[in-house]
Amino acid sequence: MLPSLTVEKRTLGVTFPTGDQADVLVWAPTPDFVAIKLTETDEVIPLQKEALGYWYVKTARIKPDTCYTFVLNHETECQDPASLSQPEGIQGPSQAVDTGSFHWEDQGWVVPSLDDLIIYEIHTGTYTGKGTFAALETKLEYLKELGVNAVEIMPIGQFSNSRNWGYDGVFTYAVQNTYGGAKDFQRLINACHYKGIAVILDVVYNHFGPDGNFLTHFGPYLTDKYRTPWGNAVNFDDAWCDGVRRHILENVLMWFRDFHVDALRLDAAHAIKDCSPVHILQEVRQYVDQLMETTGRRHYLIAECDLNDPRFITPLAEQGYGMDAQWIDEFHHSLRVTVGEKRTGYYADFDGISHLAKSFRDAYVYDGQFSEVRKKLFGRSAEKNPGQQFIVFSQNHDQVGNRRLGERSSQLYSFDTVKIMAGTVLVSPYIPMLFMGEEWGETNPFFYFVSHSEPALAESVKQGRQDEFAAEHDDGDVPDPQKELTYDQAKLQWNLLEQEPHRTLLQYYQTLLALRRQLPALHRLNRERINVTVAEEQQTLVLHRWYKDQHVLCLLNFSKKPQLIAPSSVDADGQWQKLLDSADCQWQGLSQTEISSAPVSWDGNTPVAIPAESLIIYAQGHEQSHINLPNPIS
């Protein structure tokens, strides 16, 4: 009998619902015969054909850690599409895992609310020298002292060998073996929750990668009805789509229920093609809501989407897709052009500080205007969506890694510019996200890297990168994604924390994060209590945010000259106290002995001189003694 999809347990693949017997369920509408083969003994156990293309058997001969393959039509051996473990990599057999055997200690854990989140994006393989979950676990105290309360982990689905971003995998369920596998991932999440840190997992539901892709032997996981930038789309609405939809739905539920992941970030949700009456994202939302009712735990769904369409983050009850939040690239693009990025490629649509001000107010820069890059009217207004539905950043894996030389901000801009960029993100009325190492100005690049098992595929990826950056040929060759050196150069240099100016920058980030947490006017993401004033010729921006009787004023000077902020730019009376000045010698802003001329106490009636490339934060309606600045990270 075909097990039904339920939020209470996983049914696809090999599961252990009773402990003494294993259930085996695989969706394979294409073959006429399906069996499971035990690797150690070569024993072949036929499966019974069920309805809707499923095959099923219950057996006592499979135990946790048993390695196996599926035999299709008596001749083709394939791994399990719902494999949880590939101990020998993508070409080896699958391994049964009993996720229910892990002893969780996070029963009292409550995920922070969206407007409390401060996210830190991590690539497991390059975050530490060892590149494992266990090594990442040793850095949790550092992250807590830094002031973040959520880590976003780039995709961990099994990929070829040990070097990959993770976005072109085939094994949606299997946790990368070189990172430590399923058990170590559970241990990491358990430890994160103990430290008060939420876990966001990056997942890819818009395509499957080419390396080791065996899925077509089972059924039409992909459709040629739509194309994505990475090939055929995942089959969500074509013939036999129901089995594919279940494959994704069970995967979503597994991460939340069996691994205690707090949120999923859905990669390139705009490339999830579905014209069904109920979009797959809506169905995901429905099942996650059922799971939350069952477990009492809160889980978030975050979309990466470049359509500027609030439908993705509009509730189901209002005919939206029901995602909780989304990445907003346009804030990043506006900020980058403001600090000097050339207006080429997708930056061509952004004019700098006026668009940055619009993003502060409206999230989307394009909400119906004509886009020169797209050659069409683009976007819709998101005026009804609160600030906690948008995630902003000055760097992320894409924006760094998709540059020809993988340069981080610390290699592209001055130390003062890096500080004002950090401040711009952290005083915004949106959820902020940092990219690993930016808080100390990591100087190693973050390249695009792979370790494909197929030589022809590796060469194709290499050539694709060369072609992408052909116009920049005068600057040298594009780093070969396949080379181990390309991967090794992307690893963080933790020794920089003890060196200047990295240590000062780290303390600066700590202080900004502490102010954001402790000042309600910054902490509360109410987009209606914000005022933005721009002087384009001066390249200055005044951001005024308030909550109840507390007001925070952020004065930003992006120009390379000192500028005067006139009182007319400020729309609140009263005495202001300076809380942070990025140009102070404390932050190596001017010189080691010079002091910023911005007054410590300001009446709001006289012009304030703002040093070049600097940020000043003033506040009123609070007691300075209540601001607890962190001790430097030891």
XYZ file of C-alpha atoms in Angstrom:
634
model
C 0.000 0.000 0.000
C 1.369 3.423 -1.006
C 2.344 5.487 2.093
C 0.707 8.895 1.948
C 2.541 12.202 2.219
C 2.374 13.371 5.824
C 4.042 16.156 7.789
C 4.773 13.737 10.642
C 7.417 11.571 8.948
C 9.481 11.102 5.814
C 8.254 8.349 3.497
C 10.507 8.568 0.430
C 13.714 6.520 0.265
C 14.611 4.162 3.104
C 12.946 4.922 6.439
C 12.641 3.151 9.793
C 9.142 3.868 11.141
C 9.112 0.907 13.567
C 12.801 0.342 14.205
C 12.905 -3.371 13.358
C 11.894 -3.052 9.722
C 12.663 -0.629 6.931
C 10.159 0.903 4.533
C 11.484 1.447 1.021
C 9.565 3.802 -1.269
C 10.806 5.145 -4.591
C 9.047 7.095 -7.318
C 9.926 5.509 -10.685
C 7.176 5.735 -13.306
C 9.562 5.001 -16.187
C 10.997 1.483 -15.488
C 8.991 -1.766 -15.522
C 10.997 -3.385 -12.719
C 12.525 -1.894 -9.571
C 14.526 -3.676 -6.862
C 16.830 -2.615 -4.065
C 20.297 -4.181 -4.005
C 22.264 -4.449 -0.759
C 25.872 -3.550 -1.455
C 27.550 -5.771 1.121
C 25.775 -9.016 0.145
C 24.602 -8.268 -3.416
C 21.137 -9.405 -2.318
C 18.389 -8.065 -4.576
C 14.947 -7.382 -3.094
C 12.195 -6.623 -5.632
C 9.763 -3.787 -4.922
C 6.022 -3.952 -5.464
C 4.540 -1.555 -8.012
C 1.993 0.822 -6.493
C -0.191 3.585 -7.896
C 1.096 6.831 -9.439
C 4.506 5.451 -10.390
C 5.646 4.416 -6.888
C 7.360 1.175 -5.860
C 7.352 -0.112 -2.289
C 8.635 -2.870 -0.036
C 8.890 -3.462 3.704
C 11.900 -5.520 4.813
C 13.890 -6.432 7.913
C 17.057 -6.933 5.881
C 17.925 -3.244 5.740
C 19.306 -1.545 8.848
C 20.667 1.937 9.541
C 24.031 2.387 7.744
C 23.197 -0.316 5.175
C 24.542 0.668 1.750
C 22.358 0.013 -1.283
C 21.438 0.892 -4.851
C 18.270 0.546 -6.884
C 18.177 -1.833 -9.852
C 15.954 -0.634 -12.693
C 14.711 -2.973 -15.435
C 17.056 -5.728 -14.152
C 20.164 -3.969 -15.501
C 20.651 -0.315 -14.528
C 21.981 0.426 -11.020
C 21.286 3.882 -9.608
C 21.558 5.680 -6.306
C 18.440 6.606 -4.354
C 16.904 9.955 -5.456
C 15.994 10.445 -1.768
C 19.334 9.233 -0.414
C 20.343 10.830 2.888
C 23.957 9.725 2.669
C 26.541 9.122 -0.054
C 29.607 7.989 1.938
C 31.596 7.306 -1.256
C 30.405 10.378 -3.128
C 27.935 10.840 -5.951
C 29.091 7.727 -7.850
C 28.960 5.356 -4.864
C 26.023 3.552 -3.259
C 23.485 5.256 -1.054
C 23.426 4.610 2.691
C 20.403 4.268 4.942
C 20.175 6.824 7.764
C 17.850 6.789 10.750
C 17.443 10.511 11.410
C 15.180 9.755 14.365
C 18.007 8.219 16.394
C 19.670 11.584 17.097
C 19.264 12.868 20.666
C 18.118 16.479 20.439
C 18.695 18.867 23.344
C 16.940 21.950 21.927
C 13.445 21.355 23.295
C 13.355 24.883 24.736
C 14.611 26.546 21.569
C 12.484 29.344 20.118
C 13.577 30.819 16.792
C 13.942 34.629 16.878
C 11.255 36.678 15.193
C 12.073 37.874 11.687
C 12.734 41.450 12.792
C 15.225 40.163 15.378
C 17.336 38.260 12.852
C 20.914 39.248 12.034
C 22.099 36.750 9.429
C 25.630 35.556 8.662
C 26.141 33.652 5.394
C 28.607 30.739 5.460
C 30.134 28.350 2.949
C 30.998 25.349 5.111
C 34.024 24.246 3.099
C 35.875 27.567 3.162
C 34.756 29.002 6.500
C 37.405 27.014 8.383
C 40.642 25.298 7.457
C 39.097 21.843 7.849
C 35.883 22.795 6.079
C 33.538 20.619 8.160
C 30.440 21.022 10.314
C 32.496 20.055 13.361
C 35.024 22.800 12.638
C 32.225 25.303 12.069
C 30.827 24.362 15.472
C 34.033 25.632 17.127
C 33.269 29.121 15.747
C 29.809 29.478 17.257
C 31.027 31.348 20.329
C 32.800 33.797 18.035
C 29.574 34.360 16.088
C 27.625 34.911 19.292
C 30.184 37.476 20.496
C 30.062 39.179 17.108
C 26.345 39.713 17.579
C 24.691 37.575 14.913
C 21.853 35.218 15.808
C 21.352 33.303 12.560
C 23.695 31.497 10.199
C 22.728 30.900 6.586
C 24.548 27.849 5.265
C 25.089 27.527 1.539
C 23.735 24.272 -0.010
C 24.956 21.024 1.544
C 23.337 18.512 -0.845
C 25.915 15.904 -1.904
C 28.108 17.068 -4.777
C 31.123 15.617 -6.558
C 34.310 15.375 -4.490
C 34.830 18.161 -1.927
C 34.842 21.544 -3.690
C 31.606 23.150 -4.845
C 29.284 26.039 -4.049
C 26.506 23.452 -3.836
C 23.998 24.933 -6.281
C 24.337 22.313 -9.018
C 23.689 19.110 -7.083
C 21.479 16.113 -7.746
C 21.078 14.745 -4.205
C 18.465 17.002 -2.638
C 18.301 14.927 0.564
C 21.893 13.733 1.105
C 24.178 15.825 3.321
C 27.673 16.332 1.858
C 29.951 13.571 3.168
C 33.127 15.680 3.294
C 31.340 18.175 5.559
C 30.480 15.398 8.011
C 27.191 14.002 6.746
C 23.719 13.958 8.291
C 24.660 13.220 11.903
C 27.259 15.993 12.083
C 24.766 18.415 10.557
C 22.252 17.509 13.257
C 24.961 18.013 15.895
C 25.809 21.421 14.455
C 22.199 22.593 14.556
C 21.792 21.295 18.101
C 24.891 23.289 19.097
C 23.688 26.403 17.263
C 20.415 26.357 19.160
C 22.276 25.929 22.451
C 24.200 29.113 21.594
C 21.034 30.977 20.624
C 21.761 30.882 16.896
C 19.141 29.997 14.286
C 20.039 27.956 11.195
C 18.944 28.876 7.684
C 19.693 26.328 4.960
C 20.077 27.255 1.310
C 18.181 24.808 -0.925
C 17.872 24.532 -4.708
C 14.502 23.550 -6.177
C 14.727 25.215 -9.607
C 17.058 22.748 -11.378
C 19.263 19.690 -10.882
C 22.944 19.729 -11.767
C 24.503 17.664 -14.563
C 27.314 15.944 -12.639
C 26.237 12.402 -11.773
C 22.633 13.085 -12.680
C 20.825 9.737 -12.782
C 17.288 10.970 -12.134
C 16.006 10.496 -15.691
C 16.358 6.724 -15.228
C 13.543 6.927 -12.664
C 11.209 9.447 -14.250
C 10.730 12.952 -15.650
C 12.212 14.987 -12.809
C 12.953 17.707 -15.392
C 10.822 19.172 -18.162
C 11.779 20.801 -21.450
C 8.602 22.856 -21.188
C 10.680 25.610 -19.527
C 14.335 26.585 -19.538
C 16.373 28.057 -16.708
C 19.876 29.575 -16.951
C 21.133 26.151 -15.832
C 19.147 23.928 -18.201
C 15.695 22.348 -18.130
C 13.433 23.308 -15.235
C 12.277 20.993 -12.464
C 8.993 19.381 -13.529
C 6.300 20.960 -11.365
C 3.423 21.054 -13.854
C 4.155 18.706 -16.779
C 3.360 14.994 -17.199
C 4.109 12.966 -14.056
C 4.765 16.152 -12.065
C 3.019 14.885 -8.901
C 5.932 12.640 -7.978
C 8.391 15.516 -8.401
C 6.247 17.825 -6.294
C 6.165 15.207 -3.529
C 9.959 14.827 -3.794
C 10.373 18.550 -3.037
C 7.626 18.766 -0.401
C 9.071 15.862 1.586
C 12.518 17.436 1.364
C 11.258 20.728 2.804
C 9.522 18.930 5.665
C 12.569 16.743 6.334
C 14.900 19.688 6.902
C 12.466 21.307 9.319
C 11.242 18.224 11.162
C 14.214 15.822 11.170
C 17.111 18.308 11.194
C 15.466 21.152 13.151
C 16.455 23.709 10.508
C 14.774 27.027 11.302
C 14.434 28.490 7.817
C 15.001 27.572 4.198
C 16.332 30.039 1.655
C 14.957 28.983 -1.737
C 17.562 29.700 -4.384
C 16.381 31.670 -7.447
C 12.705 31.172 -6.707
C 11.900 33.135 -9.870
C 13.302 30.137 -11.831
C 10.807 27.746 -10.231
C 8.420 27.357 -13.152
C 4.872 26.240 -12.335
C 1.546 27.040 -13.968
C -0.456 24.650 -11.783
C -3.651 25.921 -10.113
C -1.698 25.758 -6.833
C 1.895 26.923 -7.308
C 4.484 24.637 -5.714
C 5.565 27.475 -3.396
C 1.996 27.818 -2.164
C 1.853 24.082 -1.539
C 5.166 24.244 0.334
C 3.701 27.006 2.504
C 0.582 24.944 3.210
C 2.548 21.885 4.314
C 4.966 23.922 6.440
C 1.994 25.560 8.153
C 0.630 22.080 8.918
C 3.998 21.029 10.326
C 4.170 24.085 12.570
C 0.705 23.320 13.918
C 1.864 19.788 14.699
C 5.221 20.591 16.303
C 4.607 24.053 17.754
C 7.868 25.264 16.208
C 8.153 28.288 13.924
C 9.832 27.861 10.511
C 10.523 30.517 7.892
C 10.572 30.354 4.108
C 12.865 32.871 2.416
C 12.944 33.391 -1.347
C 15.735 34.653 -3.522
C 13.770 36.433 -6.237
C 14.711 39.149 -8.741
C 11.230 39.790 -10.171
C 10.295 42.639 -7.788
C 6.947 40.893 -7.405
C 5.453 41.107 -3.887
C 3.230 38.122 -4.746
C 6.089 35.888 -3.550
C 5.928 37.372 -0.031
C 2.180 37.974 0.126
C 0.195 35.608 2.414
C -1.781 32.696 0.973
C -4.995 34.294 2.204
C -4.285 37.229 -0.133
C -3.517 34.955 -3.108
C 0.230 35.210 -2.619
C 2.863 32.479 -2.483
C 3.287 32.867 1.276
C 7.055 33.235 1.574
C 8.054 34.977 4.808
C 10.840 37.116 3.350
C 13.069 37.613 0.329
C 16.572 38.744 -0.586
C 16.581 42.234 -2.124
C 19.464 42.662 -4.564
C 18.458 46.187 -5.537
C 19.566 47.590 -2.177
C 22.988 46.032 -2.818
C 23.182 47.336 -6.397
C 22.224 50.891 -5.378
C 24.756 50.886 -2.552
C 27.539 49.584 -4.800
C 26.930 52.243 -7.443
C 26.799 54.885 -4.699
C 30.317 53.974 -3.552
C 31.728 53.923 -7.070
C 30.877 50.651 -8.834
C 30.853 51.086 -12.625
C 27.387 51.229 -14.138
C 27.809 48.170 -16.336
C 25.873 44.909 -16.505
C 22.984 44.888 -14.057
C 24.471 47.946 -12.312
C 23.517 49.980 -15.415
C 19.972 50.345 -14.070
C 21.090 52.101 -10.885
C 22.085 55.751 -10.483
C 23.547 55.579 -6.994
C 22.445 57.534 -3.960
C 18.930 58.508 -5.132
C 18.158 54.850 -5.822
C 19.682 53.904 -2.469
C 17.298 56.355 -0.815
C 14.392 54.811 -2.731
C 15.391 51.346 -1.585
C 15.514 52.617 2.011
C 11.929 53.810 1.576
C 10.387 51.273 -0.795
C 12.628 48.158 -0.771
C 12.236 47.719 -4.548
C 13.938 50.418 -6.608
C 12.007 49.331 -9.676
C 8.313 49.090 -8.897
C 6.838 49.910 -12.296
C 9.456 52.088 -14.020
C 11.195 51.343 -17.312
C 14.336 49.254 -16.889
C 17.050 49.960 -19.470
C 18.690 46.597 -18.761
C 15.471 44.634 -19.223
C 14.006 46.984 -21.858
C 10.569 46.949 -20.236
C 8.494 48.333 -17.397
C 9.549 46.331 -14.367
C 8.326 45.516 -10.856
C 5.364 46.276 -8.606
C 5.106 48.276 -5.408
C 5.758 46.500 -2.113
C 4.358 49.307 0.030
C 2.194 46.889 2.033
C 5.074 44.570 2.938
C 6.833 45.280 6.259
C 10.600 45.678 6.618
C 11.106 42.226 8.096
C 10.182 40.723 4.714
C 13.371 41.991 3.065
C 16.974 40.877 3.575
C 19.739 43.300 2.587
C 23.520 43.070 2.358
C 26.599 44.756 0.942
C 28.148 41.421 -0.031
C 27.024 37.823 -0.534
C 28.360 34.695 -2.205
C 26.926 35.672 -5.614
C 28.012 39.288 -5.640
C 31.564 38.386 -4.617
C 32.011 35.010 -6.281
C 30.554 36.016 -9.625
C 33.171 38.727 -10.095
C 36.022 37.669 -12.360
C 38.583 37.773 -9.545
C 36.219 37.142 -6.643
C 37.149 40.390 -4.908
C 35.567 41.229 -1.594
C 34.708 44.821 -0.641
C 37.930 45.087 1.351
C 39.888 44.688 -1.902
C 37.721 47.039 -3.962
C 37.168 49.999 -1.674
C 38.913 52.071 0.961
C 38.759 51.175 4.634
C 36.444 54.158 5.235
C 34.121 53.057 2.413
C 33.916 49.545 3.833
C 32.820 51.031 7.159
C 30.107 53.217 5.655
C 28.823 50.273 3.577
C 28.521 48.180 6.730
C 26.703 51.004 8.472
C 24.302 51.486 5.566
C 23.181 47.860 5.805
C 22.960 47.771 9.591
C 20.882 50.940 10.021
C 18.423 49.928 7.290
C 14.794 49.077 8.126
C 15.359 45.546 6.843
C 16.927 42.267 8.015
C 20.712 42.586 7.601
C 22.979 39.825 6.334
C 26.777 39.635 6.474
C 28.934 37.461 4.255
C 31.510 35.412 6.159
C 34.713 37.331 6.838
C 33.423 40.744 5.799
C 33.362 41.812 9.453
C 37.157 41.789 9.630
C 37.808 42.783 6.022
C 38.917 39.370 4.766
C 41.357 39.855 1.894
C 41.236 36.395 0.326
C 38.945 36.249 -2.717
C 35.849 34.100 -2.877
C 36.001 32.442 -6.270
C 33.523 30.216 -8.036
C 34.898 26.682 -7.611
C 33.909 23.112 -8.519
C 35.406 19.616 -8.457
C 33.391 17.858 -11.138
C 34.012 14.168 -11.713
C 33.445 14.410 -15.471
C 36.411 16.003 -17.343
C 34.250 17.285 -20.189
C 31.925 19.036 -17.727
C 34.857 20.569 -15.849
C 36.288 21.917 -19.109
C 32.889 23.282 -20.116
C 32.560 25.170 -16.821
C 36.072 26.557 -17.186
C 35.368 27.755 -20.728
C 32.053 29.221 -19.637
C 33.798 31.365 -17.041
C 36.371 32.480 -19.606
C 33.633 33.469 -22.060
C 31.648 35.296 -19.376
C 34.557 37.628 -18.628
C 36.056 37.803 -22.123
C 35.743 41.598 -22.184
C 38.166 41.804 -19.237
C 40.932 39.761 -20.895
C 43.541 42.466 -20.330
C 43.419 41.788 -16.601
C 44.638 38.195 -16.907
C 43.115 34.748 -16.953
C 39.963 33.830 -15.107
C 40.799 31.469 -12.193
C 40.067 27.864 -13.169
C 37.083 26.731 -11.036
C 38.313 23.122 -11.134
C 41.757 23.765 -9.644
C 42.234 22.991 -5.969
C 44.221 26.232 -5.592
C 41.123 28.234 -6.582
C 39.266 26.613 -3.688
C 42.124 26.914 -1.198
C 42.519 30.640 -1.893
C 38.880 31.167 -0.908
C 39.364 29.944 2.662
C 39.122 32.532 5.415
C 42.289 33.735 7.154
C 41.350 33.649 10.819
C 44.794 34.932 11.806
C 43.791 38.354 10.432
C 41.653 38.906 13.530
C 44.827 39.672 15.479
C 46.130 42.161 12.906
C 45.248 45.755 12.048
C 43.132 47.176 10.566
C 41.156 43.915 10.676
C 40.784 43.874 14.437
C 39.506 47.448 14.481
C 37.001 46.694 11.730
C 35.758 43.669 13.675
C 35.158 45.828 16.759
C 33.386 48.381 14.568
C 30.995 45.693 13.296
C 30.442 44.498 16.870
C 29.526 48.008 17.936
C 27.152 48.567 15.015
C 25.428 45.259 15.711
C 25.088 46.106 19.404
C 23.527 49.491 18.590
C 21.101 47.858 16.173
C 20.007 45.336 18.812
C 19.682 47.817 21.655
C 18.107 50.842 19.964
C 14.397 50.171 19.387
C 14.321 52.763 16.606
C 16.801 50.611 14.652
C 15.619 47.269 15.939
C 11.951 47.712 14.991
C 11.556 47.322 11.243
C 8.633 49.674 10.745
C 8.906 51.184 7.258
C 6.305 53.835 8.074
C 8.569 55.431 10.691
C 11.382 56.433 8.426
C 12.391 59.571 6.592
C 15.188 59.823 4.030
C 16.723 63.054 2.752
C 19.295 63.089 -0.047
C 21.655 65.772 -1.317
C 22.809 64.251 -4.598
C 25.490 66.839 -5.380
C 27.034 66.383 -1.950
C 26.505 62.615 -2.021
C 25.022 62.718 1.467
C 22.014 60.924 2.896
C 20.190 61.518 6.164
C 18.177 58.583 7.498
C 15.766 59.348 10.339
C 14.102 56.415 12.089
C 11.992 56.482 15.218
C 10.053 54.240 17.597
C 7.734 55.714 20.241
C 9.754 58.576 21.795
C 13.154 57.403 20.581
C 14.723 58.884 17.452
C 17.870 57.803 15.611
C 19.543 59.937 13.003
C 22.088 58.395 10.620
C 24.199 60.878 8.658
C 25.985 59.282 5.705
C 28.559 61.021 3.530
C 29.523 58.899 0.525
C 31.626 61.590 -1.117
C 35.395 61.757 -0.886
C 35.217 65.246 0.645
C 33.898 66.531 4.003
C 30.333 67.800 3.722
C 27.939 69.901 5.805
C 24.605 68.445 6.829
C 22.186 71.387 7.147
C 19.539 71.479 9.917
C 16.826 71.554 7.248
C 17.705 67.934 6.527
C 16.700 66.962 10.064
C 13.020 66.651 10.915
C 13.096 66.199 14.716
C 13.759 68.800 17.390
C 15.686 68.267 20.613
C 19.172 67.433 21.819
C 21.008 64.652 20.013
C 23.786 62.473 21.452
C 26.439 60.977 19.217
C 26.637 57.196 19.563
C 28.995 56.279 16.731
C 31.265 58.164 14.353
C 33.056 55.990 11.803
C 35.622 58.780 11.281
C 36.787 58.740 14.915
C 40.372 57.714 15.470
C 38.935 54.793 17.473
C 37.929 53.340 14.103
C 41.087 54.516 12.311
C 38.917 57.008 10.475
C 41.102 60.081 10.155
C 44.446 59.625 11.813
C 45.493 57.951 15.007
C 45.484 61.316 16.819
C 42.823 63.379 15.054
C 39.310 63.622 16.479
C 36.199 63.967 14.310
C 34.739 67.487 14.394
C 31.152 66.229 14.633
C 29.863 67.329 18.074
C 29.209 64.760 20.769
C 26.045 66.640 21.710
C 24.096 68.406 18.967
C 21.061 70.682 19.141
C 19.941 69.989 15.578
C 20.041 73.709 14.699
C 23.594 74.099 13.435
C 25.251 72.431 10.449
C 27.271 69.319 11.175
C 30.539 68.688 9.375
C 30.644 65.085 8.194
C 34.083 63.757 7.226
C 34.528 62.108 3.838
C 33.238 58.539 3.440
C 31.819 58.340 6.938
C 28.756 57.526 8.991
C 27.588 59.275 12.175
C 24.742 57.964 14.338
C 22.925 60.360 16.679
C 20.069 59.452 19.005
C 17.638 61.135 21.351
C 14.993 59.875 23.729
C 17.185 57.245 25.372
C 19.693 56.929 28.178
C 23.231 56.413 26.891
C 24.002 54.445 30.034
C 21.595 51.800 28.747
C 23.744 51.104 25.687
C 26.008 48.179 26.497
C 28.853 48.049 24.026
C 30.462 44.607 23.603
C 33.894 43.616 24.777
C 36.326 43.034 21.896
C 36.392 39.432 20.685
C 39.363 37.685 22.238
